[in-house]
CSV table of C-alpha atoms in Angstrom, one decimal:
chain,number,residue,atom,x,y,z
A,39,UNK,CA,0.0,0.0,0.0
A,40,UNK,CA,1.5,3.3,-0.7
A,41,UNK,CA,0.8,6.5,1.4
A,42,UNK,CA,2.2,10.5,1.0
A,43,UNK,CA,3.4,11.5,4.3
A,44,UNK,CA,3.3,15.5,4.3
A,45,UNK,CA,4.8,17.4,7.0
A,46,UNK,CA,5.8,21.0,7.7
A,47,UNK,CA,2.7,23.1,7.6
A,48,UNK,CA,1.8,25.7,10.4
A,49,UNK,CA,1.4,29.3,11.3
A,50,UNK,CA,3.7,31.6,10.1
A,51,UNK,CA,2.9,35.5,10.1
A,52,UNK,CA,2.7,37.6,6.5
A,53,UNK,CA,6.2,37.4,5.4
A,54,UNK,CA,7.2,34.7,6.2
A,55,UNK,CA,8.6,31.2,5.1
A,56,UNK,CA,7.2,27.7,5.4
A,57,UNK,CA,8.4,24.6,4.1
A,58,UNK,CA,6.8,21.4,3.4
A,59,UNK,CA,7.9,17.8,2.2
A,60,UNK,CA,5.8,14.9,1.1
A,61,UNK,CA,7.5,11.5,1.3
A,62,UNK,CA,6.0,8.7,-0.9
A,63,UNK,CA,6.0,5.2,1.0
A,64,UNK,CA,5.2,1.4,0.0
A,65,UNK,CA,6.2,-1.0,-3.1
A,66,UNK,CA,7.3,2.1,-5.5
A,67,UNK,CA,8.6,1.6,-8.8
A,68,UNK,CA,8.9,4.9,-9.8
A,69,UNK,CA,6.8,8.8,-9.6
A,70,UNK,CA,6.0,10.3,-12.6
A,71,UNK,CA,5.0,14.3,-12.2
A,72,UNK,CA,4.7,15.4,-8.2
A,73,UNK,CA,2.9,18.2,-7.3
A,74,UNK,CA,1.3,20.8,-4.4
A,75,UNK,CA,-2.1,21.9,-4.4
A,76,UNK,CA,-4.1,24.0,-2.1
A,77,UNK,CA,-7.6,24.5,-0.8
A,78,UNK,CA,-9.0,27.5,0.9
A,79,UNK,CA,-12.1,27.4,2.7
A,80,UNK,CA,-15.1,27.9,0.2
A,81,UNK,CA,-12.8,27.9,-2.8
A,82,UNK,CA,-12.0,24.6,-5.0
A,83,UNK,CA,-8.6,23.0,-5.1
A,84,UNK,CA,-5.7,24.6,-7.3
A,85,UNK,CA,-2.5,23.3,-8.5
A,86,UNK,CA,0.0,25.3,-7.0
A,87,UNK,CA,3.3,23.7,-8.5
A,88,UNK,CA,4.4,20.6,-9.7
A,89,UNK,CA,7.7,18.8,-10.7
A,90,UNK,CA,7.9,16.0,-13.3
A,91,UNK,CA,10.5,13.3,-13.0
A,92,UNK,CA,13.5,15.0,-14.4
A,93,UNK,CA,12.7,18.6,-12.6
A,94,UNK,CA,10.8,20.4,-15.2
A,95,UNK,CA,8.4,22.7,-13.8
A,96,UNK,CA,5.6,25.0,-13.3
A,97,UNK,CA,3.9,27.4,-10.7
A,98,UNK,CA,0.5,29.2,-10.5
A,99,UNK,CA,1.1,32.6,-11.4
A,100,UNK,CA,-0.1,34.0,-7.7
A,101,UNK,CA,3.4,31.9,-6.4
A,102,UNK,CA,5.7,32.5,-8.9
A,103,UNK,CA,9.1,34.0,-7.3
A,104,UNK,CA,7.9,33.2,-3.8
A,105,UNK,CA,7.3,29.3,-3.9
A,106,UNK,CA,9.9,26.8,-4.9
A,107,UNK,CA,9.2,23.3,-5.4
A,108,UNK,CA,11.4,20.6,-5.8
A,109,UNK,CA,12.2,16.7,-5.4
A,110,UNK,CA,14.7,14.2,-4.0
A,111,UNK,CA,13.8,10.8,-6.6
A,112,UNK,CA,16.4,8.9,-4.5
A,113,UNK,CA,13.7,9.5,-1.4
A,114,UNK,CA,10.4,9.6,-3.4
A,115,UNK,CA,9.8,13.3,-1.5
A,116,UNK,CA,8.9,16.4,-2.5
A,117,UNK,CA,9.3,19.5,-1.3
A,118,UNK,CA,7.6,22.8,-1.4
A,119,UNK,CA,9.6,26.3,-0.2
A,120,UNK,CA,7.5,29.1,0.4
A,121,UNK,CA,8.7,32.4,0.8
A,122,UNK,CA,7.2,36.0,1.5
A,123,UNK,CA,3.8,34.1,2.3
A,124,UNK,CA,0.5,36.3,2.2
A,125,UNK,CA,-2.5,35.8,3.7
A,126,UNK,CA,-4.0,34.6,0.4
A,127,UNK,CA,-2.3,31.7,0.9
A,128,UNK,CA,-3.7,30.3,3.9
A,129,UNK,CA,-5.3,27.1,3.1
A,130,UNK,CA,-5.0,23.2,3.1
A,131,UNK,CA,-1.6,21.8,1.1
A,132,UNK,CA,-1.9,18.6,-0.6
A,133,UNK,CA,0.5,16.6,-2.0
A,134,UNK,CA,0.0,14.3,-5.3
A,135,UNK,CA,1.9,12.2,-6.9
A,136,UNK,CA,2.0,10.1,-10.1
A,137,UNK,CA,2.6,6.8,-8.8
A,138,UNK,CA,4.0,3.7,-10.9
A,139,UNK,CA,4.0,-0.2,-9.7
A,140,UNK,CA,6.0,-2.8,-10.6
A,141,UNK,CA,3.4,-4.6,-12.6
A,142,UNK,CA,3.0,-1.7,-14.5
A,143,UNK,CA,-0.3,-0.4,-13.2
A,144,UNK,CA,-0.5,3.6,-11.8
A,145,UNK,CA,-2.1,5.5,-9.7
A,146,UNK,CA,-2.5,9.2,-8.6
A,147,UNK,CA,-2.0,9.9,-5.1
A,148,UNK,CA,-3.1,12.4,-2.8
A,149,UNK,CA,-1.6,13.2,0.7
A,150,UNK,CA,-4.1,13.6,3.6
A,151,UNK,CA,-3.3,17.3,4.1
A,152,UNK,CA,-1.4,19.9,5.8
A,153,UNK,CA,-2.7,23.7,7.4
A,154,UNK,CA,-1.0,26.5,6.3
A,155,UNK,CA,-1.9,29.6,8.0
A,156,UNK,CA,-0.6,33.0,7.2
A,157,UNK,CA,-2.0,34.9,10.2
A,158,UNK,CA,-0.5,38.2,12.2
């Protein structure tokens, strides 16, 4: 059975810097794309950066120059840096992943969740 594992999230006041990781766990052939999404109360889920397997990415436009993500393939993790936060970006933090078996079925993943609250 494979789980994501995030960790990190919290309350931080406007300014500053969070970071979260999402470790990937169970019989794991390899990830395709992982990714970070968000959900703010009333508000649907948005993509709010994602790394494919080789470190191409891409960022919503309302993180770009303040969030970094990246990954560690050896430790099926990724990681989400996030800088100069705003209050806009309180909200739940998901983690997904692209997950491949060694029977050569996949799944999409999602992590249970983490609270980020930008709060003074």
């Amino acid at each position: 059975q494979v789980q994501l594992v995030e960790s990190g999230g919290g309350l931080v006041q406007p300014g500053g810097s969070l970071r979260l990781s999402c470790a990937a766990s169970g019989s794991i052939f390899s990830i395709n794309t992982m990714g970070w999404y968000r959900q703010a109360p009333s508000k649907q889920r948005e993509l709010v950066a994602a790394i494919t397997s080789g470190g191409s990415t891409n960022y919503a436009d309302s993180v770009k120059g303040r969030f970094t993500i990246s990954r560690d393939n050896a430790k099926n993790t990724v990681y989400l840096e996030m800088n100069s936060l705003k209050f806009e970006d309180t909200a739940v933090y998901y983690c997904n992943a692209g997950i491949n078996f060694h029977d050569g079925t996949s799944i999409r993943k999602w992590g249970q969740g983490t609270q980020v609250t930008v709060s003074s």
